[in-house]
Amino acid sequence: MAVASTSPLSAKPTTATSPPTPAFGFLAPRSRRGRATAWRSLLVEAIRTQREKQGTEGHFEESAAAPLDGVGVGADDPVVPSSDASDWVVKLEQSFNIFATDSVIMVLKGVYRDRYYARFFALETIARVPYFAFISVLHMYSTFGWWRRADYIKVHFAQSWNEFHHLLIMEELGGNSLWIDCFLARFMAFFYYFVTVAMYMLSPRMAYHFSECVERHAYSTYDEFLKLHEEELKRLPAPEAALEYYLNEDLYLFDEFQASRSPGSRRPKIDNLYDVFVNIRDDEAEHCKTMKTCQTHGNLRSPHSTQNCLEADTECVIPENDCEGIVDCVKKSLTK
């Protein structure tokens, strides 16, 4: 009789006659997708070699994302309010966001328990929703002539693109194996979209802080997972989706969502599944920092346009057709 592995990351059953159970045991990525194509392997190796020559891997070790309990990036750090916002309003918004996030976390932990990949699939399905919601609202504002700031739409698209690839990785790892897991994740994401749209129209500052709380939870979740299963993860190969995203020759959008970094300052190292989750965790840290930057109105700059702004300060002035929420947009449109 076959004995099931005690590890939640086990890639193989103890006997050939016992099939793996997707709900509780996880397969190695290659057993799901087969062998990587020869051209992909050669391309990945070429990119690795090029980065080694440039010394970027060493730079990555020095500039990896700092833990989010450091100074200046805490979820409870006060956000500088705009001139018409009182401190008590900011505190009320943040208290609600923290309570709502903690409540959702309790539900997710109760539903998924130690089914890590299924939980990560749900987390990534939900995590990319806010950026799509932000873009939707900003496009609407742009249609009415209330908004002309390209940096926000550009950065939020890059954030959505990054979370999309996290989702592809979790799908390749089998996080969407059960129909019920897919249904719950997409059901929550559907309603979360409309909640985020309403919140963003009412108070962009509040919506950005809520997203920061979600990203902070994602960071701590992946960080805990890495500490618990480091040795097992290092023995498993990286998924194809991770290789295609992190070792791509064109990392423009990868640099774009990291508003606190200069383009090219972070280049991922991918040798195994552990490296993949390290980079996903660090991505969440960068999302968290970007969301914190957004909470001060007009503070967000595209990493690729920062240098242009420094050279010509007039290009960095917030234009008149810029607003904070639907009420401010309507008021400004009526006073023009």
mmCIF file of N, CA and C in Angstrom, residues 70-201:
data_model
loop_
_atom_site.group_PDB
_atom_site.id
_atom_site.type_symbol
_atom_site.label_atom_id
_atom_site.label_comp_id
_atom_site.label_asym_id
_atom_site.label_seq_id
_atom_site.Cartn_x
_atom_site.Cartn_y
_atom_site.Cartn_z
ATOM 1 N N GLY A 70 10.263 47.371 7.750
ATOM 2 C CA GLY A 70 11.301 48.380 7.884
ATOM 3 C C GLY A 70 10.720 49.773 7.987
ATOM 4 N N VAL A 71 11.588 50.722 8.181
ATOM 5 C CA VAL A 71 11.157 52.105 8.350
ATOM 6 C C VAL A 71 10.610 52.647 7.043
ATOM 7 N N GLY A 72 9.474 53.312 7.128
ATOM 8 C CA GLY A 72 8.935 54.013 5.975
ATOM 9 C C GLY A 72 8.036 53.208 5.077
ATOM 10 N N VAL A 73 7.848 51.925 5.356
ATOM 11 C CA VAL A 73 6.993 51.144 4.477
ATOM 12 C C VAL A 73 5.936 50.381 5.250
ATOM 13 N N GLY A 74 5.722 50.714 6.503
ATOM 14 C CA GLY A 74 4.732 50.004 7.301
ATOM 15 C C GLY A 74 3.326 50.335 6.871
ATOM 16 N N ALA A 75 2.424 49.367 6.983
ATOM 17 C CA ALA A 75 1.036 49.580 6.583
ATOM 18 C C ALA A 75 0.349 50.583 7.477
ATOM 19 N N ASP A 76 0.852 50.732 8.714
ATOM 20 C CA ASP A 76 0.207 51.630 9.655
ATOM 21 C C ASP A 76 0.883 52.989 9.719
ATOM 22 N N ASP A 77 1.897 53.206 8.910
ATOM 23 C CA ASP A 77 2.541 54.509 8.877
ATOM 24 C C ASP A 77 1.546 55.544 8.387
ATOM 25 N N PRO A 78 1.542 56.733 8.982
ATOM 26 C CA PRO A 78 0.584 57.740 8.548
ATOM 27 C C PRO A 78 0.863 58.216 7.139
ATOM 28 N N VAL A 79 -0.188 58.380 6.369
ATOM 29 C CA VAL A 79 -0.070 58.906 5.021
ATOM 30 C C VAL A 79 -0.298 60.400 5.070
ATOM 31 N N VAL A 80 0.522 61.154 4.369
ATOM 32 C CA VAL A 80 0.365 62.600 4.354
ATOM 33 C C VAL A 80 -0.939 62.955 3.658
ATOM 34 N N PRO A 81 -1.912 63.521 4.368
ATOM 35 C CA PRO A 81 -3.199 63.817 3.746
ATOM 36 C C PRO A 81 -3.116 65.040 2.863
ATOM 37 N N SER A 82 -4.035 65.130 1.907
ATOM 38 C CA SER A 82 -4.122 66.323 1.078
ATOM 39 C C SER A 82 -4.681 67.461 1.909
ATOM 40 N N SER A 83 -4.665 68.656 1.369
ATOM 41 C CA SER A 83 -5.013 69.844 2.132
ATOM 42 C C SER A 83 -6.436 69.821 2.668
ATOM 43 N N ASP A 84 -7.351 69.104 1.999
ATOM 44 C CA ASP A 84 -8.745 69.110 2.416
ATOM 45 C C ASP A 84 -9.125 67.834 3.161
ATOM 46 N N ALA A 85 -8.148 67.061 3.576
ATOM 47 C CA ALA A 85 -8.420 65.810 4.285
ATOM 48 C C ALA A 85 -7.922 65.921 5.715
ATOM 49 N N SER A 86 -8.797 65.612 6.676
ATOM 50 C CA SER A 86 -8.434 65.647 8.083
ATOM 51 C C SER A 86 -7.750 64.350 8.482
ATOM 52 N N ASP A 87 -6.981 64.431 9.561
ATOM 53 C CA ASP A 87 -6.279 63.244 10.037
ATOM 54 C C ASP A 87 -7.248 62.134 10.415
ATOM 55 N N TRP A 88 -8.389 62.503 10.986
ATOM 56 C CA TRP A 88 -9.321 61.469 11.437
ATOM 57 C C TRP A 88 -9.933 60.722 10.254
ATOM 58 N N VAL A 89 -10.058 61.400 9.113
ATOM 59 C CA VAL A 89 -10.584 60.733 7.920
ATOM 60 C C VAL A 89 -9.599 59.672 7.435
ATOM 61 N N VAL A 90 -8.318 60.034 7.412
ATOM 62 C CA VAL A 90 -7.285 59.092 6.987
ATOM 63 C C VAL A 90 -7.241 57.894 7.927
ATOM 64 N N LYS A 91 -7.293 58.149 9.224
ATOM 65 C CA LYS A 91 -7.255 57.057 10.205
ATOM 66 C C LYS A 91 -8.473 56.151 10.075
ATOM 67 N N LEU A 92 -9.624 56.748 9.805
ATOM 68 C CA LEU A 92 -10.841 55.958 9.632
ATOM 69 C C LEU A 92 -10.736 55.071 8.402
ATOM 70 N N GLU A 93 -10.251 55.631 7.307
ATOM 71 C CA GLU A 93 -10.075 54.851 6.079
ATOM 72 C C GLU A 93 -9.117 53.683 6.296
ATOM 73 N N GLN A 94 -8.003 53.971 6.935
ATOM 74 C CA GLN A 94 -7.003 52.930 7.137
ATOM 75 C C GLN A 94 -7.487 51.858 8.102
ATOM 76 N N SER A 95 -8.217 52.256 9.137
ATOM 77 C CA SER A 95 -8.753 51.277 10.091
ATOM 78 C C SER A 95 -9.729 50.335 9.404
ATOM 79 N N PHE A 96 -10.582 50.891 8.553
ATOM 80 C CA PHE A 96 -11.526 50.048 7.807
ATOM 81 C C PHE A 96 -10.779 49.092 6.879
ATOM 82 N N ASN A 97 -9.777 49.597 6.187
ATOM 83 C CA ASN A 97 -9.016 48.763 5.254
ATOM 84 C C ASN A 97 -8.315 47.608 5.964
ATOM 85 N N ILE A 98 -7.698 47.903 7.098
ATOM 86 C CA ILE A 98 -6.991 46.861 7.848
ATOM 87 C C ILE A 98 -7.969 45.812 8.362
ATOM 88 N N PHE A 99 -9.123 46.266 8.867
ATOM 89 C CA PHE A 99 -10.139 45.325 9.354
ATOM 90 C C PHE A 99 -10.655 44.446 8.216
ATOM 91 N N ALA A 100 -10.944 45.048 7.072
ATOM 92 C CA ALA A 100 -11.458 44.291 5.928
ATOM 93 C C ALA A 100 -10.426 43.292 5.420
ATOM 94 N N THR A 101 -9.167 43.724 5.346
ATOM 95 C CA THR A 101 -8.109 42.823 4.878
ATOM 96 C C THR A 101 -7.925 41.648 5.825
ATOM 97 N N ASP A 102 -7.894 41.923 7.128
ATOM 98 C CA ASP A 102 -7.735 40.850 8.117
ATOM 99 C C ASP A 102 -8.887 39.858 8.050
ATOM 100 N N SER A 103 -10.093 40.360 7.792
ATOM 101 C CA SER A 103 -11.263 39.481 7.700
ATOM 102 C C SER A 103 -11.147 38.538 6.505
ATOM 103 N N VAL A 104 -10.740 39.083 5.366
ATOM 104 C CA VAL A 104 -10.578 38.252 4.163
ATOM 105 C C VAL A 104 -9.462 37.233 4.360
ATOM 106 N N ILE A 105 -8.387 37.643 5.033
ATOM 107 C CA ILE A 105 -7.269 36.730 5.293
ATOM 108 C C ILE A 105 -7.728 35.544 6.127
ATOM 109 N N MET A 106 -8.547 35.798 7.136
ATOM 110 C CA MET A 106 -9.060 34.718 7.980
ATOM 111 C C MET A 106 -9.885 33.732 7.161
ATOM 112 N N VAL A 107 -10.689 34.251 6.237
ATOM 113 C CA VAL A 107 -11.507 33.383 5.385
ATOM 114 C C VAL A 107 -10.619 32.524 4.487
ATOM 115 N N LEU A 108 -9.628 33.150 3.858
ATOM 116 C CA LEU A 108 -8.729 32.412 2.962
ATOM 117 C C LEU A 108 -7.956 31.327 3.707
ATOM 118 N N LYS A 109 -7.481 31.655 4.903
ATOM 119 C CA LYS A 109 -6.752 30.658 5.688
ATOM 120 C C LYS A 109 -7.654 29.497 6.080
ATOM 121 N N GLY A 110 -8.908 29.797 6.410
ATOM 122 C CA GLY A 110 -9.830 28.742 6.789
ATOM 123 C C GLY A 110 -10.212 27.847 5.625
ATOM 124 N N VAL A 111 -10.324 28.428 4.440
ATOM 125 C CA VAL A 111 -10.737 27.654 3.260
ATOM 126 C C VAL A 111 -9.593 26.806 2.720
ATOM 127 N N TYR A 112 -8.410 27.390 2.601
ATOM 128 C CA TYR A 112 -7.311 26.706 1.909
ATOM 129 C C TYR A 112 -6.335 25.996 2.847
ATOM 130 N N ARG A 113 -6.241 26.438 4.095
ATOM 131 C CA ARG A 113 -5.362 25.807 5.082
ATOM 132 C C ARG A 113 -3.947 25.627 4.521
ATOM 133 N N ASP A 114 -3.491 24.347 4.391
ATOM 134 C CA ASP A 114 -2.127 24.123 3.911
ATOM 135 C C ASP A 114 -2.061 23.801 2.421
ATOM 136 N N ARG A 115 -3.127 24.094 1.669
ATOM 137 C CA ARG A 115 -3.102 23.896 0.211
ATOM 138 C C ARG A 115 -2.522 25.169 -0.403
ATOM 139 N N TYR A 116 -1.224 25.253 -0.378
ATOM 140 C CA TYR A 116 -0.534 26.495 -0.696
ATOM 141 C C TYR A 116 -0.786 26.997 -2.108
ATOM 142 N N TYR A 117 -0.636 26.135 -3.104
ATOM 143 C CA TYR A 117 -0.759 26.596 -4.484
ATOM 144 C C TYR A 117 -2.177 27.050 -4.801
ATOM 145 N N ALA A 118 -3.171 26.374 -4.250
ATOM 146 C CA ALA A 118 -4.557 26.800 -4.444
ATOM 147 C C ALA A 118 -4.788 28.163 -3.797
ATOM 148 N N ARG A 119 -4.207 28.354 -2.629
ATOM 149 C CA ARG A 119 -4.330 29.641 -1.939
ATOM 150 C C ARG A 119 -3.622 30.738 -2.716
ATOM 151 N N PHE A 120 -2.440 30.431 -3.244
ATOM 152 C CA PHE A 120 -1.708 31.423 -4.030
ATOM 153 C C PHE A 120 -2.460 31.771 -5.316
ATOM 154 N N PHE A 121 -3.107 30.769 -5.910
ATOM 155 C CA PHE A 121 -3.901 31.027 -7.115
ATOM 156 C C PHE A 121 -5.019 32.016 -6.801
ATOM 157 N N ALA A 122 -5.710 31.800 -5.683
ATOM 158 C CA ALA A 122 -6.778 32.719 -5.277
ATOM 159 C C ALA A 122 -6.214 34.105 -4.988
ATOM 160 N N LEU A 123 -5.083 34.140 -4.312
ATOM 161 C CA LEU A 123 -4.464 35.416 -3.951
ATOM 162 C C LEU A 123 -4.073 36.220 -5.184
ATOM 163 N N GLU A 124 -3.496 35.560 -6.179
ATOM 164 C CA GLU A 124 -3.072 36.262 -7.390
ATOM 165 C C GLU A 124 -4.255 36.639 -8.275
ATOM 166 N N THR A 125 -5.307 35.830 -8.260
ATOM 167 C CA THR A 125 -6.522 36.192 -9.001
ATOM 168 C C THR A 125 -7.114 37.478 -8.449
ATOM 169 N N ILE A 126 -7.102 37.604 -7.132
ATOM 170 C CA ILE A 126 -7.651 38.788 -6.467
ATOM 171 C C ILE A 126 -6.696 39.975 -6.574
ATOM 172 N N ALA A 127 -5.393 39.715 -6.469
ATOM 173 C CA ALA A 127 -4.402 40.793 -6.361
ATOM 174 C C ALA A 127 -4.324 41.669 -7.600
ATOM 175 N N ARG A 128 -4.633 41.130 -8.770
ATOM 176 C CA ARG A 128 -4.503 41.948 -9.982
ATOM 177 C C ARG A 128 -5.758 42.753 -10.292
ATOM 178 N N VAL A 129 -6.830 42.512 -9.534
ATOM 179 C CA VAL A 129 -8.092 43.211 -9.774
ATOM 180 C C VAL A 129 -7.987 44.720 -9.555
ATOM 181 N N PRO A 130 -7.375 45.200 -8.452
ATOM 182 C CA PRO A 130 -7.351 46.648 -8.216
ATOM 183 C C PRO A 130 -6.732 47.451 -9.349
ATOM 184 N N TYR A 131 -5.686 46.932 -9.962
ATOM 185 C CA TYR A 131 -5.005 47.696 -11.008
ATOM 186 C C TYR A 131 -5.881 47.834 -12.246
ATOM 187 N N PHE A 132 -6.626 46.780 -12.556
ATOM 188 C CA PHE A 132 -7.586 46.874 -13.656
ATOM 189 C C PHE A 132 -8.692 47.864 -13.310
ATOM 190 N N ALA A 133 -9.126 47.864 -12.040
ATOM 191 C CA ALA A 133 -10.159 48.802 -11.601
ATOM 192 C C ALA A 133 -9.656 50.243 -11.671
ATOM 193 N N PHE A 134 -8.422 50.476 -11.218
ATOM 194 C CA PHE A 134 -7.853 51.828 -11.288
ATOM 195 C C PHE A 134 -7.810 52.325 -12.730
ATOM 196 N N ILE A 135 -7.340 51.463 -13.628
ATOM 197 C CA ILE A 135 -7.241 51.846 -15.040
ATOM 198 C C ILE A 135 -8.620 52.136 -15.616
ATOM 199 N N SER A 136 -9.617 51.336 -15.251
ATOM 200 C CA SER A 136 -10.979 51.537 -15.759
ATOM 201 C C SER A 136 -11.508 52.909 -15.372
ATOM 202 N N VAL A 137 -11.321 53.282 -14.109
ATOM 203 C CA VAL A 137 -11.806 54.577 -13.631
ATOM 204 C C VAL A 137 -11.039 55.715 -14.295
ATOM 205 N N LEU A 138 -9.730 55.572 -14.409
ATOM 206 C CA LEU A 138 -8.925 56.630 -15.024
ATOM 207 C C LEU A 138 -9.256 56.807 -16.501
ATOM 208 N N HIS A 139 -9.576 55.709 -17.179
ATOM 209 C CA HIS A 139 -10.008 55.815 -18.574
ATOM 210 C C HIS A 139 -11.335 56.572 -18.665
ATOM 211 N N MET A 140 -12.235 56.317 -17.729
ATOM 212 C CA MET A 140 -13.505 57.035 -17.721
ATOM 213 C C MET A 140 -13.268 58.522 -17.486
ATOM 214 N N TYR A 141 -12.407 58.852 -16.515
ATOM 215 C CA TYR A 141 -12.080 60.250 -16.261
ATOM 216 C C TYR A 141 -11.474 60.901 -17.501
ATOM 217 N N SER A 142 -10.617 60.154 -18.187
ATOM 218 C CA SER A 142 -9.979 60.675 -19.395
ATOM 219 C C SER A 142 -11.001 60.937 -20.489
ATOM 220 N N THR A 143 -12.008 60.069 -20.579
ATOM 221 C CA THR A 143 -13.060 60.242 -21.586
ATOM 222 C C THR A 143 -13.807 61.551 -21.384
ATOM 223 N N PHE A 144 -14.027 61.912 -20.112
ATOM 224 C CA PHE A 144 -14.735 63.155 -19.803
ATOM 225 C C PHE A 144 -13.800 64.362 -19.753
ATOM 226 N N GLY A 145 -12.523 64.140 -20.029
ATOM 227 C CA GLY A 145 -11.573 65.245 -20.018
ATOM 228 C C GLY A 145 -11.126 65.654 -18.638
ATOM 229 N N TRP A 146 -11.314 64.772 -17.645
ATOM 230 C CA TRP A 146 -10.952 65.093 -16.265
ATOM 231 C C TRP A 146 -9.539 64.641 -15.914
ATOM 232 N N TRP A 147 -8.920 63.842 -16.760
ATOM 233 C CA TRP A 147 -7.639 63.219 -16.392
ATOM 234 C C TRP A 147 -6.744 63.126 -17.615
ATOM 235 N N ARG A 148 -5.494 63.533 -17.451
ATOM 236 C CA ARG A 148 -4.541 63.432 -18.546
ATOM 237 C C ARG A 148 -3.157 62.998 -18.055
ATOM 238 N N ARG A 149 -3.109 62.271 -16.958
ATOM 239 C CA ARG A 149 -1.819 61.843 -16.404
ATOM 240 C C ARG A 149 -1.525 60.408 -16.838
ATOM 241 N N ALA A 150 -0.610 60.269 -17.789
ATOM 242 C CA ALA A 150 -0.318 58.954 -18.356
ATOM 243 C C ALA A 150 0.452 58.053 -17.391
ATOM 244 N N ASP A 151 1.225 58.641 -16.476
ATOM 245 C CA ASP A 151 2.062 57.843 -15.583
ATOM 246 C C ASP A 151 1.251 56.830 -14.782
ATOM 247 N N TYR A 152 0.112 57.261 -14.279
ATOM 248 C CA TYR A 152 -0.697 56.371 -13.438
ATOM 249 C C TYR A 152 -1.195 55.165 -14.232
ATOM 250 N N ILE A 153 -1.738 55.412 -15.406
ATOM 251 C CA ILE A 153 -2.255 54.313 -16.229
ATOM 252 C C ILE A 153 -1.118 53.381 -16.644
ATOM 253 N N LYS A 154 0.004 53.951 -16.973
ATOM 254 C CA LYS A 154 1.157 53.163 -17.412
ATOM 255 C C LYS A 154 1.675 52.251 -16.294
ATOM 256 N N VAL A 155 1.850 52.803 -15.103
ATOM 257 C CA VAL A 155 2.364 52.025 -13.973
ATOM 258 C C VAL A 155 1.359 50.967 -13.536
ATOM 259 N N HIS A 156 0.071 51.327 -13.489
ATOM 260 C CA HIS A 156 -0.946 50.354 -13.072
ATOM 261 C C HIS A 156 -1.064 49.209 -14.074
ATOM 262 N N PHE A 157 -0.878 49.503 -15.361
ATOM 263 C CA PHE A 157 -0.892 48.415 -16.342
ATOM 264 C C PHE A 157 0.286 47.475 -16.107
ATOM 265 N N ALA A 158 1.457 48.046 -15.820
ATOM 266 C CA ALA A 158 2.634 47.215 -15.549
ATOM 267 C C ALA A 158 2.423 46.367 -14.300
ATOM 268 N N GLN A 159 1.733 46.922 -13.299
ATOM 269 C CA GLN A 159 1.432 46.146 -12.098
ATOM 270 C C GLN A 159 0.494 44.991 -12.422
ATOM 271 N N SER A 160 -0.514 45.266 -13.225
ATOM 272 C CA SER A 160 -1.447 44.216 -13.636
ATOM 273 C C SER A 160 -0.736 43.135 -14.442
ATOM 274 N N TRP A 161 0.192 43.530 -15.299
ATOM 275 C CA TRP A 161 0.961 42.584 -16.115
ATOM 276 C C TRP A 161 1.814 41.673 -15.231
ATOM 277 N N ASN A 162 2.397 42.249 -14.197
ATOM 278 C CA ASN A 162 3.208 41.462 -13.269
ATOM 279 C C ASN A 162 2.350 40.445 -12.509
ATOM 280 N N GLU A 163 1.209 40.884 -12.001
ATOM 281 C CA GLU A 163 0.332 39.973 -11.265
ATOM 282 C C GLU A 163 -0.241 38.896 -12.184
ATOM 283 N N PHE A 164 -0.467 39.236 -13.438
ATOM 284 C CA PHE A 164 -0.957 38.257 -14.408
ATOM 285 C C PHE A 164 0.036 37.105 -14.563
ATOM 286 N N HIS A 165 1.315 37.417 -14.592
ATOM 287 C CA HIS A 165 2.321 36.363 -14.727
ATOM 288 C C HIS A 165 2.469 35.562 -13.432
ATOM 289 N N HIS A 166 2.252 36.203 -12.296
ATOM 290 C CA HIS A 166 2.186 35.430 -11.052
ATOM 291 C C HIS A 166 1.065 34.397 -11.144
ATOM 292 N N LEU A 167 -0.061 34.812 -11.691
ATOM 293 C CA LEU A 167 -1.203 33.909 -11.835
ATOM 294 C C LEU A 167 -0.877 32.758 -12.779
ATOM 295 N N LEU A 168 -0.198 33.050 -13.886
ATOM 296 C CA LEU A 168 0.197 31.990 -14.822
ATOM 297 C C LEU A 168 1.106 30.966 -14.142
ATOM 298 N N ILE A 169 1.988 31.449 -13.287
ATOM 299 C CA ILE A 169 2.891 30.547 -12.566
ATOM 300 C C ILE A 169 2.101 29.628 -11.640
ATOM 301 N N MET A 170 1.133 30.197 -10.912
ATOM 302 C CA MET A 170 0.329 29.387 -9.992
ATOM 303 C C MET A 170 -0.535 28.378 -10.743
ATOM 304 N N GLU A 171 -1.013 28.756 -11.914
ATOM 305 C CA GLU A 171 -1.783 27.810 -12.721
ATOM 306 C C GLU A 171 -0.902 26.655 -13.180
ATOM 307 N N GLU A 172 0.329 26.965 -13.568
ATOM 308 C CA GLU A 172 1.239 25.909 -14.011
ATOM 309 C C GLU A 172 1.613 24.978 -12.862
ATOM 310 N N LEU A 173 1.614 25.504 -11.643
ATOM 311 C CA LEU A 173 1.920 24.689 -10.471
ATOM 312 C C LEU A 173 0.715 23.876 -9.998
ATOM 313 N N GLY A 174 -0.440 24.095 -10.616
ATOM 314 C CA GLY A 174 -1.620 23.308 -10.276
ATOM 315 C C GLY A 174 -2.559 23.958 -9.290
ATOM 316 N N GLY A 175 -2.419 25.264 -9.070
ATOM 317 C CA GLY A 175 -3.287 25.945 -8.120
ATOM 318 C C GLY A 175 -4.741 25.994 -8.529
ATOM 319 N N ASN A 176 -5.002 25.814 -9.826
ATOM 320 C CA ASN A 176 -6.379 25.844 -10.332
ATOM 321 C C ASN A 176 -6.884 24.450 -10.682
ATOM 322 N N SER A 177 -6.349 23.425 -10.047
ATOM 323 C CA SER A 177 -6.711 22.046 -10.388
ATOM 324 C C SER A 177 -8.165 21.724 -10.058
ATOM 325 N N LEU A 178 -8.670 22.281 -8.970
ATOM 326 C CA LEU A 178 -10.038 21.989 -8.546
ATOM 327 C C LEU A 178 -10.987 23.076 -9.025
ATOM 328 N N TRP A 179 -12.131 22.671 -9.516
ATOM 329 C CA TRP A 179 -13.119 23.618 -10.021
ATOM 330 C C TRP A 179 -13.580 24.572 -8.934
ATOM 331 N N ILE A 180 -13.758 24.073 -7.734
ATOM 332 C CA ILE A 180 -14.271 24.904 -6.647
ATOM 333 C C ILE A 180 -13.287 26.012 -6.296
ATOM 334 N N ASP A 181 -11.987 25.732 -6.400
ATOM 335 C CA ASP A 181 -10.984 26.764 -6.125
ATOM 336 C C ASP A 181 -11.054 27.884 -7.160
ATOM 337 N N CYS A 182 -11.223 27.503 -8.417
ATOM 338 C CA CYS A 182 -11.362 28.507 -9.482
ATOM 339 C C CYS A 182 -12.613 29.344 -9.274
ATOM 340 N N PHE A 183 -13.709 28.685 -8.921
ATOM 341 C CA PHE A 183 -14.973 29.396 -8.733
ATOM 342 C C PHE A 183 -14.871 30.406 -7.595
ATOM 343 N N LEU A 184 -14.332 29.987 -6.450
ATOM 344 C CA LEU A 184 -14.232 30.882 -5.298
ATOM 345 C C LEU A 184 -13.333 32.077 -5.601
ATOM 346 N N ALA A 185 -12.193 31.819 -6.245
ATOM 347 C CA ALA A 185 -11.259 32.904 -6.549
ATOM 348 C C ALA A 185 -11.884 33.918 -7.502
ATOM 349 N N ARG A 186 -12.539 33.433 -8.540
ATOM 350 C CA ARG A 186 -13.128 34.332 -9.537
ATOM 351 C C ARG A 186 -14.386 35.005 -9.018
ATOM 352 N N PHE A 187 -15.112 34.335 -8.138
ATOM 353 C CA PHE A 187 -16.291 34.930 -7.507
ATOM 354 C C PHE A 187 -15.873 36.117 -6.644
ATOM 355 N N MET A 188 -14.833 35.924 -5.843
ATOM 356 C CA MET A 188 -14.336 37.016 -5.004
ATOM 357 C C MET A 188 -13.772 38.148 -5.852
ATOM 358 N N ALA A 189 -13.058 37.804 -6.916
ATOM 359 C CA ALA A 189 -12.464 38.827 -7.777
ATOM 360 C C ALA A 189 -13.531 39.663 -8.472
ATOM 361 N N PHE A 190 -14.640 39.021 -8.863
ATOM 362 C CA PHE A 190 -15.724 39.731 -9.549
ATOM 363 C C PHE A 190 -16.292 40.842 -8.673
ATOM 364 N N PHE A 191 -16.606 40.520 -7.424
ATOM 365 C CA PHE A 191 -17.179 41.525 -6.529
ATOM 366 C C PHE A 191 -16.124 42.513 -6.044
ATOM 367 N N TYR A 192 -14.901 42.042 -5.907
ATOM 368 C CA TYR A 192 -13.818 42.922 -5.481
ATOM 369 C C TYR A 192 -13.580 44.032 -6.500
ATOM 370 N N TYR A 193 -13.781 43.736 -7.768
ATOM 371 C CA TYR A 193 -13.595 44.741 -8.816
ATOM 372 C C TYR A 193 -14.542 45.921 -8.600
ATOM 373 N N PHE A 194 -15.826 45.639 -8.395
ATOM 374 C CA PHE A 194 -16.805 46.715 -8.241
ATOM 375 C C PHE A 194 -16.616 47.467 -6.927
ATOM 376 N N VAL A 195 -16.198 46.760 -5.882
ATOM 377 C CA VAL A 195 -15.894 47.427 -4.617
ATOM 378 C C VAL A 195 -14.720 48.387 -4.796
ATOM 379 N N THR A 196 -13.699 47.946 -5.520
ATOM 380 C CA THR A 196 -12.519 48.785 -5.745
ATOM 381 C C THR A 196 -12.847 49.991 -6.609
ATOM 382 N N VAL A 197 -13.659 49.796 -7.638
ATOM 383 C CA VAL A 197 -14.068 50.913 -8.490
ATOM 384 C C VAL A 197 -14.791 51.971 -7.660
ATOM 385 N N ALA A 198 -15.749 51.534 -6.832
ATOM 386 C CA ALA A 198 -16.501 52.471 -5.994
ATOM 387 C C ALA A 198 -15.581 53.184 -5.005
ATOM 388 N N MET A 199 -14.683 52.432 -4.393
ATOM 389 C CA MET A 199 -13.761 53.016 -3.422
ATOM 390 C C MET A 199 -12.811 54.005 -4.096
ATOM 391 N N TYR A 200 -12.328 53.661 -5.289
ATOM 392 C CA TYR A 200 -11.383 54.521 -5.995
ATOM 393 C C TYR A 200 -12.048 55.819 -6.454
ATOM 394 N N MET A 201 -13.307 55.732 -6.839
ATOM 395 C CA MET A 201 -14.029 56.936 -7.235
ATOM 396 C C MET A 201 -14.327 57.820 -6.032
#
